[in-house]
Amino acid sequence: MLDFIYYPVSFILWVWHKVFGFVFGDDNAIAWILGIVFLTFTVRGIMFKPFVNQVRSMKKMQDFAPEIKKIQKKYGNDRQRQAQEMQRLQREHGVNPLGSCLPLLLQIPVFIGLNWVLRNFQAGRESNYFFDEAGVNSYVNAKIFGVNLGDAINHLGMMGGTGQSGWNWEVAPVAVPLMIVAAVATHFTARHSVARQNPASATQQTAVMNKLTLWIFPAGVLVFGAFFPIGLLIYWLANNMWTLGQQRLVYTRIDKEEEAKKAEAQEKRSTLAPKPGQKPAQKPQAGQKPASQKKPSTERGDAAEPAKETKAKETTENGKAPKSGGSARGGAWAKNGGNQQRPTSQGKKPQGRKRR
């Protein structure tokens, strides 16, 4: 029914087993363990870009979280209008709500497919998808510390395992340490992700999800890990270790991009800002003419100096001072004793006769 999942998963595992089997031997458990680990790395490498898009989408959602709270408060009683406004806000900011769920949705089929392929490695089977009978027997006989990779502490048909049903405590010395390390890795992966969240964007749903990822999921690994075969526990551990390293790499790169953007914006503001002691240029208001610039007094002084030099030159050439109307008028006034008054009509233009 799900052969479109089982065949690709088994093919990737077959390729990596052939690679490491060439080095360590096909029947060596190390070849199978590294094959499962690199199967995990291959799948997660394919999902690397969706993971980066998920981180960027979550970052954008945290940036406009206050707007989301306003919409939830404004349309608290109208769910339909609230959903419409949320969709509009997501379109404006270029956020795809499915982007944050895509990596997890892609991992679920891989987990189901690997679990099915591993538990079909049973003695007596002639094939297991891409593996032939020799490949099946190689996996069944591969042991780590005396335990087969297909064994589990408790075998259930749903969870897989090649051994007999019931409790197999001889598997516990290998399975329990893997379960504990996988649970711790799950917790630290969730803690690293929660630490990136913006407290301003925290909601009740966010708090519930944080508790689930921080405590419930790691506890689930400890409980249900007893029903997983050793090979599947190795996949779970490798998946969490990849996630932790990937988060550190992607978060560091995104933080550097954010710092570069802030530094660039700060540089632009400092470039456009007025220098110390300089008054910022005021824009003229609407309808107001810009103020005309006055010529400095030095220009007028410089222009007056050539005129004085020209007048002085004329005086020296003729030997006499030029006559002026002011000096003649002053002499006549002195002869009359300074008491003669100018006629009232002097200096005024004659007025025309008024028409009757």
CSV table of C-alpha atoms in Angstrom, one decimal:
chain,number,residue,atom,x,y,z
A,1,MET,CA,0.0,0.0,0.0
A,2,LEU,CA,2.8,2.4,0.9
A,3,ASP,CA,5.4,0.9,-1.5
A,4,PHE,CA,6.1,4.4,-2.9
A,5,ILE,CA,7.6,5.1,0.6
A,6,TYR,CA,9.2,1.7,1.3
A,7,TYR,CA,11.1,1.4,-2.0
A,8,PRO,CA,12.9,4.8,-1.8
A,9,VAL,CA,13.8,4.2,1.9
A,10,SER,CA,15.1,0.7,1.2
A,11,PHE,CA,17.1,1.9,-1.8
A,12,ILE,CA,18.9,4.6,0.1
A,13,LEU,CA,19.7,2.1,2.9
A,14,TRP,CA,20.9,-0.4,0.3
A,15,VAL,CA,23.2,2.1,-1.3
A,16,TRP,CA,24.9,3.2,2.0
A,17,HIS,CA,25.1,-0.5,3.2
A,18,LYS,CA,27.0,-1.3,0.0
A,19,VAL,CA,29.3,1.6,0.5
A,20,PHE,CA,30.2,0.8,4.1
A,21,GLY,CA,30.0,-3.0,3.5
A,22,PHE,CA,32.8,-2.6,1.0
A,23,VAL,CA,35.0,-1.2,3.8
A,24,PHE,CA,33.9,-3.2,6.8
A,25,GLY,CA,32.2,-6.2,5.2
A,26,ASP,CA,28.5,-6.8,4.4
A,27,ASP,CA,27.9,-8.8,7.6
A,28,ASN,CA,29.5,-6.4,9.9
A,29,ALA,CA,27.1,-4.5,12.2
A,30,ILE,CA,29.1,-1.3,11.8
A,31,ALA,CA,28.3,-1.3,8.1
A,32,TRP,CA,24.5,-1.5,8.9
A,33,ILE,CA,24.7,1.1,11.7
A,34,LEU,CA,26.5,3.6,9.4
A,35,GLY,CA,24.1,2.8,6.6
A,36,ILE,CA,21.1,3.7,8.9
A,37,VAL,CA,22.9,6.9,10.1
A,38,PHE,CA,23.7,8.0,6.6
A,39,LEU,CA,20.2,7.2,5.5
A,40,THR,CA,19.1,9.7,8.1
A,41,PHE,CA,21.6,12.3,6.9
A,42,THR,CA,20.6,11.8,3.3
A,43,VAL,CA,16.9,12.4,4.1
A,44,ARG,CA,17.6,15.4,6.3
A,45,GLY,CA,20.0,16.8,3.7
A,46,ILE,CA,17.1,16.7,1.2
A,47,MET,CA,15.0,18.6,3.7
A,48,PHE,CA,17.6,21.2,4.5
A,49,LYS,CA,16.1,24.0,2.4
A,50,PRO,CA,12.6,23.4,3.7
A,51,PHE,CA,14.0,23.6,7.2
A,52,VAL,CA,15.7,27.0,6.5
A,53,ASN,CA,12.4,28.3,5.1
A,54,GLN,CA,10.7,27.0,8.2
A,55,VAL,CA,13.1,29.0,10.4
A,56,ARG,CA,12.7,32.2,8.3
A,57,SER,CA,8.9,31.8,8.4
A,58,MET,CA,8.9,31.4,12.2
A,59,LYS,CA,11.1,34.5,12.5
A,60,LYS,CA,8.7,36.6,10.4
A,61,MET,CA,5.7,35.4,12.4
A,62,GLN,CA,7.5,36.4,15.6
A,63,ASP,CA,8.2,39.9,14.2
A,64,PHE,CA,4.5,40.6,13.6
A,65,ALA,CA,3.2,38.7,16.6
A,66,PRO,CA,1.8,42.0,18.2
A,67,GLU,CA,-0.4,42.5,15.1
A,68,ILE,CA,-1.7,38.9,15.5
A,69,LYS,CA,-2.6,39.6,19.1
A,70,LYS,CA,-4.5,42.7,18.0
A,71,ILE,CA,-6.5,40.8,15.5
A,72,GLN,CA,-7.3,38.1,18.0
A,73,LYS,CA,-8.4,40.7,20.5
A,74,LYS,CA,-10.4,42.6,18.0
A,75,TYR,CA,-12.2,39.7,16.4
A,76,GLY,CA,-12.3,37.4,19.4
A,77,ASN,CA,-16.0,36.5,18.8
A,78,ASP,CA,-15.8,36.3,15.0
A,79,ARG,CA,-13.7,33.3,14.1
A,80,GLN,CA,-14.3,33.6,10.4
A,81,ARG,CA,-13.2,37.3,10.3
A,82,GLN,CA,-10.2,36.5,12.5
A,83,ALA,CA,-9.1,33.8,10.1
A,84,GLN,CA,-9.5,36.2,7.1
A,85,GLU,CA,-7.4,38.9,8.8
A,86,MET,CA,-4.7,36.4,9.7
A,87,GLN,CA,-4.5,35.2,6.1
A,88,ARG,CA,-4.3,38.8,4.9
A,89,LEU,CA,-1.5,39.5,7.4
A,90,GLN,CA,0.4,36.4,6.4
A,91,ARG,CA,0.2,37.4,2.7
A,92,GLU,CA,1.5,40.9,3.4
A,93,HIS,CA,4.5,39.5,5.3
A,94,GLY,CA,5.1,36.7,2.8
A,95,VAL,CA,4.6,33.9,5.4
A,96,ASN,CA,3.4,30.4,4.5
A,97,PRO,CA,1.9,28.7,7.6
A,98,LEU,CA,2.5,25.3,6.1
A,99,GLY,CA,6.2,26.1,5.8
A,100,SER,CA,6.8,25.5,9.5
A,101,CYS,CA,5.1,22.1,9.4
A,102,LEU,CA,6.7,20.8,6.1
A,103,PRO,CA,9.9,19.3,7.6
A,104,LEU,CA,8.0,17.4,10.3
A,105,LEU,CA,5.5,16.2,7.7
A,106,LEU,CA,8.3,14.9,5.5
A,107,GLN,CA,10.0,13.0,8.4
A,108,ILE,CA,6.9,11.1,9.4
A,109,PRO,CA,6.7,9.0,6.1
A,110,VAL,CA,10.5,8.3,6.4
A,111,PHE,CA,10.1,7.0,10.0
A,112,ILE,CA,7.2,4.8,9.0
A,113,GLY,CA,9.0,3.5,6.0
A,114,LEU,CA,12.2,2.7,7.8
A,115,ASN,CA,10.3,1.0,10.6
A,116,TRP,CA,8.5,-1.2,8.1
A,117,VAL,CA,11.7,-2.0,6.2
A,118,LEU,CA,13.7,-2.9,9.3
A,119,ARG,CA,11.1,-5.1,10.8
A,120,ASN,CA,10.8,-7.0,7.5
A,121,PHE,CA,14.4,-8.2,7.9
A,122,GLN,CA,13.4,-11.6,9.2
A,123,ALA,CA,15.1,-15.0,8.8
A,124,GLY,CA,13.7,-17.0,5.9
A,125,ARG,CA,12.6,-14.1,3.8
A,126,GLU,CA,13.8,-14.2,0.2
A,127,SER,CA,13.8,-10.4,-0.3
A,128,ASN,CA,12.9,-7.1,1.4
A,129,TYR,CA,12.2,-4.6,-1.3
A,130,PHE,CA,15.7,-3.6,-2.7
A,131,PHE,CA,17.5,-6.2,-0.6
A,132,ASP,CA,17.8,-9.8,-1.7
A,133,GLU,CA,18.0,-12.9,0.5
A,134,ALA,CA,21.7,-12.4,1.2
A,135,GLY,CA,21.0,-8.8,2.3
A,136,VAL,CA,18.2,-10.0,4.6
A,137,ASN,CA,20.4,-12.7,6.2
A,138,SER,CA,23.2,-10.1,6.6
A,139,TYR,CA,21.0,-7.8,8.6
A,140,VAL,CA,19.5,-10.6,10.7
A,141,ASN,CA,23.0,-11.9,11.7
A,142,ALA,CA,24.5,-8.5,12.3
A,143,LYS,CA,25.1,-8.1,16.1
A,144,ILE,CA,26.2,-5.2,18.3
A,145,PHE,CA,27.4,-6.3,21.7
A,146,GLY,CA,25.8,-9.7,21.1
A,147,VAL,CA,22.4,-8.2,20.2
A,148,ASN,CA,20.8,-8.2,16.8
A,149,LEU,CA,19.9,-4.9,15.2
A,150,GLY,CA,16.4,-6.1,14.7
A,151,ASP,CA,15.8,-6.9,18.4
A,152,ALA,CA,13.7,-4.8,20.8
A,153,ILE,CA,13.1,-5.0,24.5
A,154,ASN,CA,9.4,-5.8,23.7
A,155,HIS,CA,8.4,-7.0,20.3
A,156,LEU,CA,5.1,-5.8,19.0
A,157,GLY,CA,3.8,-6.3,15.4
A,158,MET,CA,3.2,-2.6,15.1
A,159,MET,CA,6.7,-1.5,16.3
A,160,GLY,CA,8.8,-4.1,14.7
A,161,GLY,CA,11.6,-6.5,15.7
A,162,THR,CA,12.8,-9.8,14.5
A,163,GLY,CA,12.8,-11.7,17.9
A,164,GLN,CA,10.0,-13.4,19.7
A,165,SER,CA,7.1,-11.5,21.2
A,166,GLY,CA,7.2,-10.6,24.9
A,167,TRP,CA,9.9,-9.0,27.0
A,168,ASN,CA,13.5,-9.6,26.0
A,169,TRP,CA,15.6,-8.1,28.8
A,170,GLU,CA,18.9,-9.2,27.3
A,171,VAL,CA,18.4,-6.4,24.8
A,172,ALA,CA,18.1,-3.8,27.5
A,173,PRO,CA,21.9,-3.2,28.0
A,174,VAL,CA,22.1,-1.9,24.5
A,175,ALA,CA,18.6,-0.5,24.0
A,176,VAL,CA,18.3,1.5,27.3
A,177,PRO,CA,21.5,3.6,26.8
A,178,LEU,CA,20.3,4.4,23.2
A,179,MET,CA,16.9,5.4,24.6
A,180,ILE,CA,18.4,7.7,27.2
A,181,VAL,CA,20.7,9.4,24.8
A,182,ALA,CA,17.9,9.8,22.2
A,183,ALA,CA,15.6,11.3,24.9
A,184,VAL,CA,18.3,13.8,26.0
A,185,ALA,CA,19.1,14.8,22.4
A,186,THR,CA,15.3,15.3,21.8
A,187,HIS,CA,15.1,17.6,24.9
A,188,PHE,CA,18.1,19.7,24.0
A,189,THR,CA,16.9,20.1,20.4
A,190,ALA,CA,13.6,21.3,21.7
A,191,ARG,CA,15.3,23.6,24.2
A,192,HIS,CA,17.5,25.2,21.6
A,193,SER,CA,14.4,25.8,19.4
A,194,VAL,CA,12.3,27.3,22.3
A,195,ALA,CA,15.2,29.6,23.3
A,196,ARG,CA,14.8,31.3,19.8
A,197,GLN,CA,11.2,32.3,20.4
A,198,ASN,CA,10.2,35.9,21.0
A,199,PRO,CA,8.5,36.3,24.4
A,200,ALA,CA,6.3,39.0,23.0
A,201,SER,CA,4.8,36.4,20.6
A,202,ALA,CA,4.1,33.8,23.3
A,203,THR,CA,0.5,32.6,23.4
A,204,GLN,CA,-1.3,29.9,25.4
A,205,GLN,CA,-1.0,27.5,22.5
A,206,THR,CA,2.7,28.2,22.3
A,207,ALA,CA,3.2,27.5,25.9
A,208,VAL,CA,1.4,24.1,25.6
A,209,MET,CA,3.6,23.1,22.5
A,210,ASN,CA,6.7,24.1,24.3
A,211,LYS,CA,5.9,21.8,27.2
A,212,LEU,CA,5.1,19.0,24.8
A,213,THR,CA,8.4,19.3,22.9
A,214,LEU,CA,10.5,19.9,26.1
A,215,TRP,CA,9.2,17.1,28.3
A,216,ILE,CA,6.5,15.0,26.8
A,217,PHE,CA,8.3,14.0,23.6
A,218,PRO,CA,11.6,13.0,25.4
A,219,ALA,CA,9.5,11.0,27.9
A,220,GLY,CA,7.8,9.3,25.0
A,221,VAL,CA,11.1,8.2,23.7
A,222,LEU,CA,11.9,6.6,27.0
A,223,VAL,CA,8.6,4.8,27.1
A,224,PHE,CA,8.0,3.8,23.5
A,225,GLY,CA,11.7,3.2,22.8
A,226,ALA,CA,11.3,-0.2,24.5
A,227,PHE,CA,9.2,-1.3,21.6
A,228,PHE,CA,11.6,0.0,18.9
A,229,PRO,CA,14.2,-2.3,17.4
A,230,ILE,CA,17.9,-1.3,17.8
A,231,GLY,CA,18.1,-0.1,14.3
A,232,LEU,CA,15.2,2.3,14.7
A,233,LEU,CA,16.6,3.7,17.9
A,234,ILE,CA,19.9,4.4,16.0
A,235,TYR,CA,17.8,6.3,13.4
A,236,TRP,CA,16.1,8.3,16.1
A,237,LEU,CA,19.4,9.2,17.8
A,238,ALA,CA,21.0,10.2,14.5
A,239,ASN,CA,18.0,12.3,13.5
A,240,ASN,CA,18.1,14.3,16.7
A,241,MET,CA,21.9,14.8,16.5
A,242,TRP,CA,21.5,16.1,12.9
A,243,THR,CA,18.7,18.4,14.0
A,244,LEU,CA,20.7,19.9,16.8
A,245,GLY,CA,23.7,20.6,14.6
A,246,GLN,CA,21.5,21.9,11.8
A,247,GLN,CA,19.8,24.3,14.2
A,248,ARG,CA,23.1,25.8,15.4
A,249,LEU,CA,24.3,26.2,11.8
A,250,VAL,CA,21.2,27.8,10.4
A,251,TYR,CA,20.5,30.0,13.5
A,252,THR,CA,24.0,31.3,13.5
A,253,ARG,CA,23.8,32.2,9.8
A,254,ILE,CA,20.5,33.9,10.1
A,255,ASP,CA,21.7,35.9,13.2
A,256,LYS,CA,24.7,37.1,11.1
A,257,GLU,CA,22.3,38.2,8.3
A,258,GLU,CA,20.2,40.1,10.8
A,259,GLU,CA,23.2,41.8,12.3
A,260,ALA,CA,24.5,42.8,8.8
A,261,LYS,CA,21.1,44.3,8.0
A,262,LYS,CA,21.0,46.3,11.2
A,263,ALA,CA,24.6,47.5,10.6
A,264,GLU,CA,23.7,48.6,7.1
A,265,ALA,CA,20.6,50.4,8.3
A,266,GLN,CA,22.6,52.1,11.0
A,267,GLU,CA,25.2,53.2,8.5
A,268,LYS,CA,22.6,54.7,6.2
A,269,ARG,CA,21.1,56.7,9.1
A,270,SER,CA,24.5,58.0,10.1
A,271,THR,CA,25.2,59.0,6.6
A,272,LEU,CA,22.0,60.9,6.1
A,273,ALA,CA,22.1,62.5,9.6
A,274,PRO,CA,23.5,66.2,9.9
A,275,LYS,CA,27.0,66.7,11.0
A,276,PRO,CA,27.7,67.9,14.6
A,277,GLY,CA,27.0,71.7,14.8
A,278,GLN,CA,25.2,71.7,11.5
A,279,LYS,CA,21.6,72.8,11.4
A,280,PRO,CA,19.3,70.5,9.4
A,281,ALA,CA,18.0,72.0,6.2
A,282,GLN,CA,14.4,73.1,6.6
A,283,LYS,CA,12.1,72.5,3.7
A,284,PRO,CA,9.9,75.4,2.6
A,285,GLN,CA,6.3,75.1,3.5
A,286,ALA,CA,3.6,74.8,0.9
A,287,GLY,CA,3.0,78.1,-0.9
A,288,GLN,CA,6.1,79.7,0.7
A,289,LYS,CA,8.8,81.2,-1.5
A,290,PRO,CA,12.4,80.2,-0.7
A,291,ALA,CA,14.4,82.9,1.0
A,292,SER,CA,16.6,84.9,-1.3
A,293,GLN,CA,20.2,84.9,-0.5
A,294,LYS,CA,21.8,88.2,0.2
A,295,LYS,CA,25.2,89.1,-1.2
A,296,PRO,CA,27.9,89.4,1.4
A,297,SER,CA,29.0,92.9,2.4
A,298,THR,CA,32.5,92.2,1.2
A,299,GLU,CA,31.3,92.0,-2.4
A,300,ARG,CA,29.8,95.5,-2.1
A,301,GLY,CA,32.9,96.8,-0.5
A,302,ASP,CA,35.1,95.3,-3.2
A,303,ALA,CA,32.9,96.9,-5.9
A,304,ALA,CA,33.0,100.3,-4.2
A,305,GLU,CA,36.8,100.4,-4.0
A,306,PRO,CA,37.3,100.7,-7.8
A,307,ALA,CA,34.8,103.6,-7.9
A,308,LYS,CA,36.8,105.5,-5.2
A,309,GLU,CA,40.0,104.8,-7.1
A,310,THR,CA,38.6,106.1,-10.3
A,311,LYS,CA,37.3,109.3,-8.7
A,312,ALA,CA,40.7,109.9,-7.0
A,313,LYS,CA,42.4,109.4,-10.3
A,314,GLU,CA,40.3,112.0,-12.0
A,315,THR,CA,41.1,114.5,-9.3
A,316,THR,CA,44.8,114.1,-9.6
A,317,GLU,CA,44.7,114.3,-13.4
A,318,ASN,CA,42.8,117.6,-13.6
A,319,GLY,CA,44.4,119.1,-10.5
A,320,LYS,CA,41.1,120.3,-9.2
A,321,ALA,CA,38.4,118.7,-7.2
A,322,PRO,CA,35.2,118.1,-9.1
A,323,LYS,CA,32.4,120.5,-8.4
A,324,SER,CA,29.4,119.2,-6.8
A,325,GLY,CA,26.0,120.7,-6.3
A,326,GLY,CA,26.2,120.2,-2.6
A,327,SER,CA,29.3,122.5,-2.2
A,328,ALA,CA,27.8,125.3,-4.3
A,329,ARG,CA,24.6,125.3,-2.3
A,330,GLY,CA,26.6,125.3,0.9
A,331,GLY,CA,28.5,128.5,-0.2
A,332,ALA,CA,25.4,130.5,-1.0
A,333,TRP,CA,23.9,129.6,2.3
A,334,ALA,CA,27.0,130.8,4.1
A,335,LYS,CA,26.8,134.3,2.3
A,336,ASN,CA,23.3,134.9,3.5
A,337,GLY,CA,24.3,134.2,7.0
A,338,GLY,CA,22.7,130.8,7.1
A,339,ASN,CA,19.3,132.4,7.7
A,340,GLN,CA,18.0,132.3,4.2
A,341,GLN,CA,15.3,129.7,3.9
A,342,ARG,CA,14.6,127.9,0.8
A,343,PRO,CA,11.4,128.7,-0.9
A,344,THR,CA,8.7,126.3,-0.1
A,345,SER,CA,8.2,125.5,-3.7
A,346,GLN,CA,11.8,124.6,-4.2
A,347,GLY,CA,12.4,120.9,-4.8
A,348,LYS,CA,8.7,120.3,-5.5
A,349,LYS,CA,7.1,119.7,-8.8
A,350,PRO,CA,4.5,122.3,-9.8
A,351,GLN,CA,1.0,121.0,-9.4
A,352,GLY,CA,-1.4,121.2,-12.2
A,353,ARG,CA,-4.5,123.4,-11.9
A,354,LYS,CA,-7.4,121.7,-10.5
A,355,ARG,CA,-10.3,121.4,-12.8
A,356,ARG,CA,-13.4,123.0,-11.7
